[in-house]
Coordinates of C-alpha atoms in Angstrom, one line a residue:
Chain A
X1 CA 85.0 78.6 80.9
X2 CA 87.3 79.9 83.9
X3 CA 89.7 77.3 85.4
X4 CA 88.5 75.8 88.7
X5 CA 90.9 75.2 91.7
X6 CA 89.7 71.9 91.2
X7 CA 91.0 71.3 88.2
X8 CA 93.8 73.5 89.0
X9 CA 94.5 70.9 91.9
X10 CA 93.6 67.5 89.8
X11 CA 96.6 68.8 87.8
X12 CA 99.0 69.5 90.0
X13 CA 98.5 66.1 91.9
X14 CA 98.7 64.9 88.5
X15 CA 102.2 66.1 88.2
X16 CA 103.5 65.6 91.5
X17 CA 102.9 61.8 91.3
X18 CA 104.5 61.8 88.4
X19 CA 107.3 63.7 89.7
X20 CA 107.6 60.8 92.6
X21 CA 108.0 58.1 90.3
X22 CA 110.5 60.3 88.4
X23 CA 112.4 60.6 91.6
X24 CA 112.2 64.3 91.2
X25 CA 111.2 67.0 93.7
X26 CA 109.1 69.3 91.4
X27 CA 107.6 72.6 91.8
X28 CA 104.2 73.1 89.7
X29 CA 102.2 76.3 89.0
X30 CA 98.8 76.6 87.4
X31 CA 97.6 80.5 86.0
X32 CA 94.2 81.2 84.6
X33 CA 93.8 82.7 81.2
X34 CA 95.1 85.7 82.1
X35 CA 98.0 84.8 83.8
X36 CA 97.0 85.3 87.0
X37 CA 98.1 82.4 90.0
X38 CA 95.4 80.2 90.4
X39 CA 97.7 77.3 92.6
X40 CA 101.9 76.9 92.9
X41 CA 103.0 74.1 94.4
X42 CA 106.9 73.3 95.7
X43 CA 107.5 69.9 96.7
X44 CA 110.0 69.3 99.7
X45 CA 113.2 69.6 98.4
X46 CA 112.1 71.4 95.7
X47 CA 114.9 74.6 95.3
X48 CA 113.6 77.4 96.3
X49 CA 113.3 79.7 92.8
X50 CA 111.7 76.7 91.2
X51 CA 108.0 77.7 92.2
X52 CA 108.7 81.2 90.5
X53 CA 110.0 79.2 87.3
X54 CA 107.4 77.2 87.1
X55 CA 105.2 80.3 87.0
X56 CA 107.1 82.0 84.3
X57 CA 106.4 78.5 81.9
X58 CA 102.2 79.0 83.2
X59 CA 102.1 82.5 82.3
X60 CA 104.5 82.1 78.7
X61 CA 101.6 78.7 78.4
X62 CA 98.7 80.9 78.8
X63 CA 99.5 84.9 77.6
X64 CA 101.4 83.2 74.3
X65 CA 98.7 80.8 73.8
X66 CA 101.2 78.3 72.7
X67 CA 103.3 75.9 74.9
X68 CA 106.3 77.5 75.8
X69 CA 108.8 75.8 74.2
X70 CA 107.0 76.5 70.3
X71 CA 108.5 79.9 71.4
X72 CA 112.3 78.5 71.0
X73 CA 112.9 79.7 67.2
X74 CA 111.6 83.0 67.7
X75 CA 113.8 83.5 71.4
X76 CA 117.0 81.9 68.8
X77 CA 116.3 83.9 66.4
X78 CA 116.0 87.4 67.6
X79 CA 117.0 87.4 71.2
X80 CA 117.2 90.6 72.2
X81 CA 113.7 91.6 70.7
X82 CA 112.1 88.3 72.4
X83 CA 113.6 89.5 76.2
X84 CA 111.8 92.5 75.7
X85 CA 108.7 90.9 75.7
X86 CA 109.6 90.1 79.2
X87 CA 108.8 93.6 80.2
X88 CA 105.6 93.6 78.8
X89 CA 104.1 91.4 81.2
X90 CA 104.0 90.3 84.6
X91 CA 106.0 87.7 84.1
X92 CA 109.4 86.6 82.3
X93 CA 108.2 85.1 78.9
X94 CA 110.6 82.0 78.6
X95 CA 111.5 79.6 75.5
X96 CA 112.2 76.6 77.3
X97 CA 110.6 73.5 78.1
X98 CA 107.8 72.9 81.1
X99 CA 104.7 74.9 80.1
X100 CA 102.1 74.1 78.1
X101 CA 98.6 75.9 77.3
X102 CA 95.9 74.5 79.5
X103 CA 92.5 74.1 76.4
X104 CA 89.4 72.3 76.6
X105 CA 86.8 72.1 73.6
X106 CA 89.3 75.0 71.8
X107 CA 89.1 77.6 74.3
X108 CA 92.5 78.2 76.1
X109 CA 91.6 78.3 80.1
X110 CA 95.2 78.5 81.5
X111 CA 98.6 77.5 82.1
X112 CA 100.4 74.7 83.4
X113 CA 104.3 75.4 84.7
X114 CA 106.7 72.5 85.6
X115 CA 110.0 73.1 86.8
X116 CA 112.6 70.9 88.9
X117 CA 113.5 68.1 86.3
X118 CA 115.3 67.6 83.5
X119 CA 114.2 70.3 80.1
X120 CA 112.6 66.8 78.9
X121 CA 111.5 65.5 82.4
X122 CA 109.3 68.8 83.0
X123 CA 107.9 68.8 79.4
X124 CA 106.6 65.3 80.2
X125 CA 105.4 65.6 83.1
X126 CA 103.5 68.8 81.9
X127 CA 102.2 66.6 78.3
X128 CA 101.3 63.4 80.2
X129 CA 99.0 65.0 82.9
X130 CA 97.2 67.4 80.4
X131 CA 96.6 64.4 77.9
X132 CA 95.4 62.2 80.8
X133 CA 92.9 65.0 82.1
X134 CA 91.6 65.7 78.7
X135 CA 93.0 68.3 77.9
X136 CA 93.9 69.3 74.7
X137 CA 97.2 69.6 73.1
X138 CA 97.1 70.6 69.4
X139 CA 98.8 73.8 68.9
X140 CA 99.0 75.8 65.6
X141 CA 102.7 76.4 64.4
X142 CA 104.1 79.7 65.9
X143 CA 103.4 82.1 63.1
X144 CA 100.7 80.3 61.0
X145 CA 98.0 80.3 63.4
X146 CA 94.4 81.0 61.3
X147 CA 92.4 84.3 63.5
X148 CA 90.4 82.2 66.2
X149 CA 87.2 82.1 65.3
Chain B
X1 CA 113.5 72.5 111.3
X2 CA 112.1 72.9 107.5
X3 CA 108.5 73.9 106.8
X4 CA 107.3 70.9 104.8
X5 CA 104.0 71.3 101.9
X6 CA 102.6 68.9 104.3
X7 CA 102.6 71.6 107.0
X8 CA 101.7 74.3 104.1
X9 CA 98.6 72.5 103.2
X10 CA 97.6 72.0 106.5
X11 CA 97.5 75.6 106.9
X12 CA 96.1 76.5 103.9
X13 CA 93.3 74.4 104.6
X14 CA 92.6 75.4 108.2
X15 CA 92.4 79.3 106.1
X16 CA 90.4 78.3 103.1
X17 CA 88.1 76.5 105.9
X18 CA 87.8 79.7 108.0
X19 CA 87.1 81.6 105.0
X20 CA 84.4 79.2 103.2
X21 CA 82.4 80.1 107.2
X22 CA 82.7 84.0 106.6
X23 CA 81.6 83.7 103.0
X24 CA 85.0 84.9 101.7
X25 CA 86.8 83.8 98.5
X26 CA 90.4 84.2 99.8
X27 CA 93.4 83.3 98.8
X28 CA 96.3 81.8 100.5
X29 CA 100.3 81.9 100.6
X30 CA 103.0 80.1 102.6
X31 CA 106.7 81.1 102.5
X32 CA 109.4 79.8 104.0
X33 CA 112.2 80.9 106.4
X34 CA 114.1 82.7 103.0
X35 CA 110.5 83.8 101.8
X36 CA 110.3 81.5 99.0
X37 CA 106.9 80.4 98.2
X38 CA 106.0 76.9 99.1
X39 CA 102.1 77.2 98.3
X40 CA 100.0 79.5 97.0
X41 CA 96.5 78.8 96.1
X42 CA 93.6 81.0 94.9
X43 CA 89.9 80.4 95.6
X44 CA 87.2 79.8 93.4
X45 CA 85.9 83.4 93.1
X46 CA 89.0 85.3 94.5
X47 CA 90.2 88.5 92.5
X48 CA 93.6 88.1 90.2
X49 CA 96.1 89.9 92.3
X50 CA 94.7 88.5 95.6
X51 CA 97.9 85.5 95.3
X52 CA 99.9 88.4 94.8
X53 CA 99.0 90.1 97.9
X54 CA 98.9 87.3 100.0
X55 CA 102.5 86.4 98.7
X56 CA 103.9 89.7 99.4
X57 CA 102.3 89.0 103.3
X58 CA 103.3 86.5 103.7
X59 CA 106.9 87.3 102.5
X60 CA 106.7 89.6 104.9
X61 CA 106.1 88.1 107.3
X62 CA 109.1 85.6 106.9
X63 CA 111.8 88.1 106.4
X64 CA 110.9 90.7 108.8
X65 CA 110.2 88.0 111.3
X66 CA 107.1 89.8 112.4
X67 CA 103.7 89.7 111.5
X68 CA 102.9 92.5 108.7
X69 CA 100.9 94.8 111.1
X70 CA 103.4 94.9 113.5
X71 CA 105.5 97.0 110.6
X72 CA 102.7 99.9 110.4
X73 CA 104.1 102.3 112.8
X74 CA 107.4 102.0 111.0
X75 CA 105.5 102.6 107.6
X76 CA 103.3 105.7 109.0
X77 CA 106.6 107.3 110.9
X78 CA 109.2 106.7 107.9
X79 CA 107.1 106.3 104.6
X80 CA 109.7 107.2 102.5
X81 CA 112.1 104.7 103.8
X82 CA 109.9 101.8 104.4
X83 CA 108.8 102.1 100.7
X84 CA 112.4 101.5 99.5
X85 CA 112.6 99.0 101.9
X86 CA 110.1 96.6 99.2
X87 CA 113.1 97.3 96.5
X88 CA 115.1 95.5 98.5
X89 CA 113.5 92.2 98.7
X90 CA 111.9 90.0 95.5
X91 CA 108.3 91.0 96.9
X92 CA 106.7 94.3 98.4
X93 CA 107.5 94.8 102.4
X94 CA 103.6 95.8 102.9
X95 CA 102.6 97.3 106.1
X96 CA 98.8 95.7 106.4
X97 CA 96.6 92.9 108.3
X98 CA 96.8 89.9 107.2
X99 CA 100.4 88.3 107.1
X100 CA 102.1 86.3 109.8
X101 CA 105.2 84.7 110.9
X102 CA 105.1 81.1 110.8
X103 CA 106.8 80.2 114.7
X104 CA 107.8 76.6 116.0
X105 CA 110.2 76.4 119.4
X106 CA 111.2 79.8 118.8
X107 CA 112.3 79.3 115.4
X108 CA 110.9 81.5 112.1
X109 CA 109.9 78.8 109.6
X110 CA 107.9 81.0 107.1
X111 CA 105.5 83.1 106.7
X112 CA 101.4 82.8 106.2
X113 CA 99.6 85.5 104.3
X114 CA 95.7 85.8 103.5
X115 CA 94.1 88.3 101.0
X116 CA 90.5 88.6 100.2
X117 CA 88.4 89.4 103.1
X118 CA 88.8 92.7 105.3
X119 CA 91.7 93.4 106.7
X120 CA 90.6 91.9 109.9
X121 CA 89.2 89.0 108.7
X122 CA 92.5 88.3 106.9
X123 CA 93.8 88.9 110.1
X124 CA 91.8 86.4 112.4
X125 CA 91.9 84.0 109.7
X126 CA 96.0 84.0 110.4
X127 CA 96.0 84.2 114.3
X128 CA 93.0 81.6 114.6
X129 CA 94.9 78.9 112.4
X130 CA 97.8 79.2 113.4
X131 CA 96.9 79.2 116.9
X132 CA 94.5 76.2 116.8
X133 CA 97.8 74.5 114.8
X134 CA 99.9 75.2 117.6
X135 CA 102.0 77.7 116.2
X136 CA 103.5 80.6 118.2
X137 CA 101.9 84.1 118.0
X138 CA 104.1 86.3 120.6
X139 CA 106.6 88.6 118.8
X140 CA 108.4 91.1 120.2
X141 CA 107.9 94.9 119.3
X142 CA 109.5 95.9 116.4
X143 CA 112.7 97.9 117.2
X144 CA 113.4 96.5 120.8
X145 CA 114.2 93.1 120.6
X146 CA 117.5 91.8 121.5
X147 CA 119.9 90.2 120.4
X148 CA 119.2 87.1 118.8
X149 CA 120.4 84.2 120.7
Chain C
X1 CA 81.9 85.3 77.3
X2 CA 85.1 87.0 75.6
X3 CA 85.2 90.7 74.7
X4 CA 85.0 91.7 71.3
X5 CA 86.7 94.2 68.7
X6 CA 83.0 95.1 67.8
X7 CA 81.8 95.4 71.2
X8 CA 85.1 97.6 72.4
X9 CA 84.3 99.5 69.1
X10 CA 81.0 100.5 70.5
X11 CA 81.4 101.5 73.9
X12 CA 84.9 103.8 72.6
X13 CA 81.7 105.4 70.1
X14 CA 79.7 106.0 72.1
X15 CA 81.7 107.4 75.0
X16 CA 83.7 109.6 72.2
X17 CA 80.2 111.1 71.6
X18 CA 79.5 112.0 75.5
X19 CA 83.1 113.9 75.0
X20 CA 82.0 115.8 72.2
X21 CA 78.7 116.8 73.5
X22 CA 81.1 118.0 77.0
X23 CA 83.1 119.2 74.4
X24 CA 86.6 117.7 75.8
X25 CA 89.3 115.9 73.9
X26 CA 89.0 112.0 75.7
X27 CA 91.1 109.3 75.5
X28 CA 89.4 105.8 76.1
X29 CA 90.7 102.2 76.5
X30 CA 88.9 98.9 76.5
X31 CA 90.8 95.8 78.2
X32 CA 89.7 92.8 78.3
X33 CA 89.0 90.4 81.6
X34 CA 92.8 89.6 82.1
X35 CA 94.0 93.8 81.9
X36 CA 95.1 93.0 77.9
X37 CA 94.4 96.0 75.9
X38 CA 91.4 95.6 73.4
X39 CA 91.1 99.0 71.9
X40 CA 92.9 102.1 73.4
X41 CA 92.0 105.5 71.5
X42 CA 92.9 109.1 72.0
X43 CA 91.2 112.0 70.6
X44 CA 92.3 114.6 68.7
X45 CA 93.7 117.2 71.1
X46 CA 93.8 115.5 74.1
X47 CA 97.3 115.4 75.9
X48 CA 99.8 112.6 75.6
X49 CA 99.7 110.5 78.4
X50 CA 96.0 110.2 78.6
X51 CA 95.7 107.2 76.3
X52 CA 97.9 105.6 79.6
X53 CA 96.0 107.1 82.1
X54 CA 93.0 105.8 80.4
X55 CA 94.8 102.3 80.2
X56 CA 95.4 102.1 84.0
X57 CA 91.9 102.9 84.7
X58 CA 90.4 100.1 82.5
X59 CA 93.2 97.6 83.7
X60 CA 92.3 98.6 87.7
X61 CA 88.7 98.2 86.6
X62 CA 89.3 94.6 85.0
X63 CA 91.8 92.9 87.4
X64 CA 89.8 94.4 90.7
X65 CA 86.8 93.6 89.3
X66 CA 85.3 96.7 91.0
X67 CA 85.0 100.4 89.6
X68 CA 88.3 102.5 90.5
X69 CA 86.5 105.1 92.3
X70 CA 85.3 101.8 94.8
X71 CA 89.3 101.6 95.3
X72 CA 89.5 105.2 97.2
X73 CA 88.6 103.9 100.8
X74 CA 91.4 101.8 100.5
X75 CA 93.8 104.0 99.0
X76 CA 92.8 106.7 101.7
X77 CA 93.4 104.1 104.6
X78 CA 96.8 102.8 103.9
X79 CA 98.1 104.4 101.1
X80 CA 101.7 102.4 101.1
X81 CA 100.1 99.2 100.8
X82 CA 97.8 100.3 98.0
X83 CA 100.6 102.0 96.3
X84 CA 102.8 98.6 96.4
X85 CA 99.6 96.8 94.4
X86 CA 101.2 98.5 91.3
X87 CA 104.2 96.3 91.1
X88 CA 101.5 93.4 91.6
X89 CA 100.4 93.6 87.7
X90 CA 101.3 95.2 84.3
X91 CA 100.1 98.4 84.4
X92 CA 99.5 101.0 87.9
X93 CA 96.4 99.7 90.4
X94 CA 94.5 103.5 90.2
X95 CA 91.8 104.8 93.0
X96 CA 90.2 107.3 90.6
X97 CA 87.0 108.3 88.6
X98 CA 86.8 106.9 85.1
X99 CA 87.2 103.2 85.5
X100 CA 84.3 101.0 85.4
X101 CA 84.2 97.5 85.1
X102 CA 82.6 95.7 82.3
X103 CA 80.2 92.9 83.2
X104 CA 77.5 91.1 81.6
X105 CA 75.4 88.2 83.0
X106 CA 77.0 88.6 85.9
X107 CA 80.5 87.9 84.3
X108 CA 83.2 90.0 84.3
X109 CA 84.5 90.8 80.7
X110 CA 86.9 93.6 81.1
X111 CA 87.3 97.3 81.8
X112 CA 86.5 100.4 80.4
X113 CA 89.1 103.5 81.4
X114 CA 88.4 107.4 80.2
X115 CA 90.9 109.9 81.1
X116 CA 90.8 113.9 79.4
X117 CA 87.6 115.0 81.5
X118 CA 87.3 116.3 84.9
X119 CA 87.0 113.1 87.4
X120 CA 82.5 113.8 87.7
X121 CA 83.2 113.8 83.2
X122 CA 85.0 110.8 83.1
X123 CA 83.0 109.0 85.9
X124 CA 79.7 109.4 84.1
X125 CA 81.2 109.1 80.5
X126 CA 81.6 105.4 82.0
X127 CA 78.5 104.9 83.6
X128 CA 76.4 106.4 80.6
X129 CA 78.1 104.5 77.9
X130 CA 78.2 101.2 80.1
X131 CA 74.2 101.6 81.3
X132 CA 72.9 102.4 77.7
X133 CA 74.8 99.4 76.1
X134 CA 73.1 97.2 78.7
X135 CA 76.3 96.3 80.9
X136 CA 75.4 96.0 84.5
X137 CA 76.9 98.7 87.2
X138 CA 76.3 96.8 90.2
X139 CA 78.8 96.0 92.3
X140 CA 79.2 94.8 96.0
X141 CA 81.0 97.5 97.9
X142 CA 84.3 96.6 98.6
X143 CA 85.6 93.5 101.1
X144 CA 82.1 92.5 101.6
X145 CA 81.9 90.3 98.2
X146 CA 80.6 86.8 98.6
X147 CA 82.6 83.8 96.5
X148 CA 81.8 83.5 93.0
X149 CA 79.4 81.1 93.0
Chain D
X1 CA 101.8 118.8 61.2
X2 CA 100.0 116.5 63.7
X3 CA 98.9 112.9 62.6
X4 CA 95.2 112.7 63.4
X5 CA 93.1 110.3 64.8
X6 CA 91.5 110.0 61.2
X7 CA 94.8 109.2 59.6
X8 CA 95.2 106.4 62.6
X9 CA 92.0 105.3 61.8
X10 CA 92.6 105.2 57.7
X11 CA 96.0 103.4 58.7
X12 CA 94.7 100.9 60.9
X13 CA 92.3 99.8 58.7
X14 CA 94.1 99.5 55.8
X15 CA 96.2 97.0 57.9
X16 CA 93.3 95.0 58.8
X17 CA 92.0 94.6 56.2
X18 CA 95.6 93.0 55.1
X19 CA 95.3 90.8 58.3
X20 CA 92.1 89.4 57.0
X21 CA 93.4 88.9 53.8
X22 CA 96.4 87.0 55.0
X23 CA 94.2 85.3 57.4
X24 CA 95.9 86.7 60.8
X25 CA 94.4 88.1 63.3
X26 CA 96.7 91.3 64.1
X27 CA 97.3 94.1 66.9
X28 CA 98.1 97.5 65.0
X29 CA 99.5 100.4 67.2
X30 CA 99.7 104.1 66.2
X31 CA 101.5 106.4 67.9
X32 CA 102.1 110.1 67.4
X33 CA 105.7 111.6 66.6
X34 CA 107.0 112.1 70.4
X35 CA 105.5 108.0 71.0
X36 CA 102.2 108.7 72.6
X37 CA 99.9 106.1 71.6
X38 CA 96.9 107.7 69.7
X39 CA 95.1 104.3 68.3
X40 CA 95.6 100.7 69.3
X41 CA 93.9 98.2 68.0
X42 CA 93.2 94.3 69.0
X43 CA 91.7 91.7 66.1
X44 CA 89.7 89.4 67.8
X45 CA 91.7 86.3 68.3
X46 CA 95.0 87.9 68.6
X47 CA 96.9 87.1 71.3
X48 CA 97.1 88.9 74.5
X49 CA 100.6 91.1 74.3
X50 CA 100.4 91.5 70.5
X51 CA 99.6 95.5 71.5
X52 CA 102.4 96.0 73.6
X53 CA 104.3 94.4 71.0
X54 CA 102.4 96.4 68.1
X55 CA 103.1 99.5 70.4
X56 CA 107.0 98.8 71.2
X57 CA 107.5 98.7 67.0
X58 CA 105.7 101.7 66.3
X59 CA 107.6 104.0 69.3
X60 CA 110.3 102.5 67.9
X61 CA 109.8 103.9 64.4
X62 CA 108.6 107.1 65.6
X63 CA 111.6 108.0 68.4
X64 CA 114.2 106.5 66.2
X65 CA 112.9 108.1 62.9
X66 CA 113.2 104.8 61.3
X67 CA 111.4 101.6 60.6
X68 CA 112.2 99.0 63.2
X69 CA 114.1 96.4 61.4
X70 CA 116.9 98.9 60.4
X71 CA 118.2 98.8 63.7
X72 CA 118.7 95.3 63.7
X73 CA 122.9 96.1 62.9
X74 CA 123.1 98.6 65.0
X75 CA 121.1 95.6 67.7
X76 CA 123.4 93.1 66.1
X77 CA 126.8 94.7 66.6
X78 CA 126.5 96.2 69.9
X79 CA 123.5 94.3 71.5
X80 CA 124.4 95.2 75.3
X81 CA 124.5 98.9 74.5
X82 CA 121.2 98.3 72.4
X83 CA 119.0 96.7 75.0
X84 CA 120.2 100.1 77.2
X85 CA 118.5 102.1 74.9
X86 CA 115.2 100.7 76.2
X87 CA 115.7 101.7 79.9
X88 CA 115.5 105.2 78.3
X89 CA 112.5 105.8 76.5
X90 CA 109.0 104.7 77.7
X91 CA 108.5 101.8 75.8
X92 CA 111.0 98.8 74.4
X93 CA 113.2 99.8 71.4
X94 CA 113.0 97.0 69.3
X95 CA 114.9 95.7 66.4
X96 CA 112.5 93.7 64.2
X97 CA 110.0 93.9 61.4
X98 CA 106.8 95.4 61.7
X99 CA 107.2 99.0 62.6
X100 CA 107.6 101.7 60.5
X101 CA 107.8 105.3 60.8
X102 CA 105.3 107.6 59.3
X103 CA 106.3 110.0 57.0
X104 CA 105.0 113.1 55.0
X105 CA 106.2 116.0 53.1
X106 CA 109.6 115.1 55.0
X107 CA 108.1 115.5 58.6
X108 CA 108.2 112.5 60.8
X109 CA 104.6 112.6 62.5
X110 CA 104.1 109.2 64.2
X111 CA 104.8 105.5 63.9
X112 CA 102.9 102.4 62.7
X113 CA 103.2 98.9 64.5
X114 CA 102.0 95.4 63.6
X115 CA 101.8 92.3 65.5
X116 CA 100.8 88.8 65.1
X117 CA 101.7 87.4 61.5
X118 CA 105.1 86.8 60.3
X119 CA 108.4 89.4 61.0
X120 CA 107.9 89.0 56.8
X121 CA 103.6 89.7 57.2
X122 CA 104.0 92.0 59.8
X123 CA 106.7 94.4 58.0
X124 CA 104.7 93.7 54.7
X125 CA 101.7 95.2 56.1
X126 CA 103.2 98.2 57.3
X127 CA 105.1 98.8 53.9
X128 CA 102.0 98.6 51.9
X129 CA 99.4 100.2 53.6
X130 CA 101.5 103.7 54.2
X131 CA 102.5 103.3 50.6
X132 CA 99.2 103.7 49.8
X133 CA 97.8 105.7 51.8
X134 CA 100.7 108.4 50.3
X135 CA 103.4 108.0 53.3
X136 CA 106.9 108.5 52.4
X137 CA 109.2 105.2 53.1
X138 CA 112.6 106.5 52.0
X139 CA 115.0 107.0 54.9
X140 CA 118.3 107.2 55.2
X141 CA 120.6 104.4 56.3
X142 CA 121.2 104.6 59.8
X143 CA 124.9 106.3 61.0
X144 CA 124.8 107.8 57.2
X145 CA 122.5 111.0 57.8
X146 CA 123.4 114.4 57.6
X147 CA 122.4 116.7 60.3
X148 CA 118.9 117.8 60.2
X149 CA 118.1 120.9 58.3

């Protein structure tokens, strides 16, 4: 199942109207399973590094398999091993709040990246729109995840 | 004057439009002025790098303040120094069809860059919708214009 | 359609064979449709970086969706720009025998690099492998691609 | 004496088998004693950079001729100077569990690298499976050795 630019824009309007009503001028990236840009978004007003932040939480969403803040006890834990996972990608791999594993009937088809709020603003934004959509939110624990099968 | 996402989607859509007619999944970036991305957004169908490509375009575009083909003699005369000259930016300074300055009134407001098609088509897909938006298209040639005023 | 340890396990076989029969050390690597390495294995004897070389190939052959030889037109034509699609992804964007994209039912699935032959060795080592596991080797030439449908 | 690919093979298995045992689906990286990857292996189901990880711990164990996770002082006490020391090899020197060095008769001929359970899984899997495959896992504290005879 590969992510569709229209999902990828049903999810992003998705966010930006929540980001209105939040008051907040948001920036919004969606990546396909492989991490690759499917649709970034900055609002007006929105800074200007915010659309490349948001794209670091899609790609950490969708190459970790696991939202990107599940990733905050490994980063705490060993920080200099988890920056160098940074240059093993295309892009940084962050431990913060904002991205979360776009997955539909257990297969994981993406990322979703939200930055411009507050930490607990963009991790809202990012949970509400995905459960609204249908999207599935259920994540292993880092570390105890069964192989898929 | 600001280049608004209302602006970048009008674009995007006059490209994706002009793209859908030659039977091209392309794939679409605005910058602005500084050559921070305001939208990007992939077709249906469109290769993984192609956001990349039309990012670093359209980037070009914005902070050269000329169309990317208009750098090409620089690149063939100079190719040593025009490579270096992409370390000095966040994206590649490419040397190629397809990216344009975004002009109002005289002033650089971003940049527009289109990857997918043939390097012509990504570069008639530029001219023709920026033209028909009623953006400018005369630049002067590279390494005689004056002053700015 | 995902790319499987067993099916990567096959096509390394069976292309390890062909390099036996040529009688040349091979290295081989198997990513799968988003560049990630699947299986990467180098021979016995054959030189050090190949295993990379090998990886660049599969990864151009993935993330372009076309064979890297079908890249050399491009390369040839404006070799700045294509050298700048390197910094675009994780690994180098190669126009070179010995990548081959791996595709079934029309869907892309990955990308099959060989590197320790001449470039006519590694080319066919591809193709052979590829055509007798059933994958399809058809691909529309270069920038004349219709969308996915 | 050169680690062969039949060693990497008898190695990488071993630890597979522990990864199906433990229910994980792992990424297991041999290299040879100068780094060079010579097998790399992908479980179906593991996550997308657990081979570049599996690949930074085992070029770790083999350029540093020790396991991984006894540089997490040297990472610890001087961690600014320690992330340097990846800017000069060709992969990320990491300080973490999960790569150990391969050892016999006293030579140093590769490194083995595991990804994808546990630090405790990961380092567990290394330990036994070159334990019984007849690998040597005494080595010196680090800072402590004498000169190499």
């Amino acid at each position: 199942m590969k992510l569709t630019q229209a999902q990828a824009e049903e999810i992003v309007s998705g966010a930006l109207e929540r980001g209105a009503i939040l008051g907040k001028a948001l920036s919004i990236a969606i990546v396909d399973a492989g991490g690759f840009a499917v649709l970034i978004k900055r609002s007006d007003g929105a800074r200007p590094l915010t659309p490349s932040i948001a794209m670091s939480k899609a790609y950490t969403a969708a190459v970790m398999e696991r939202p990107s803040n599940m990733l905050k006890n490994w980063a705490e834990s060993n920080p200099g091993f988890f920056a160098q996972l940074s240059t093993m990608g295309t892009h940084p791999i962050v431990a913060t709040d904002g991205g979360v594993t776009i997955k539909r009937d257990g297969e994981i088809i993406g990322g979703l990246g939200v930055s411009g709020g507050t930490p607990a603003e963009d991790q809202k934004v990012c949970d509400e729109v995905l459960a609204e959509l249908g999207y599935e939110l259920e994540f292993p624990a880092w570390g105890t995840g069964a192989p898929r099968k």
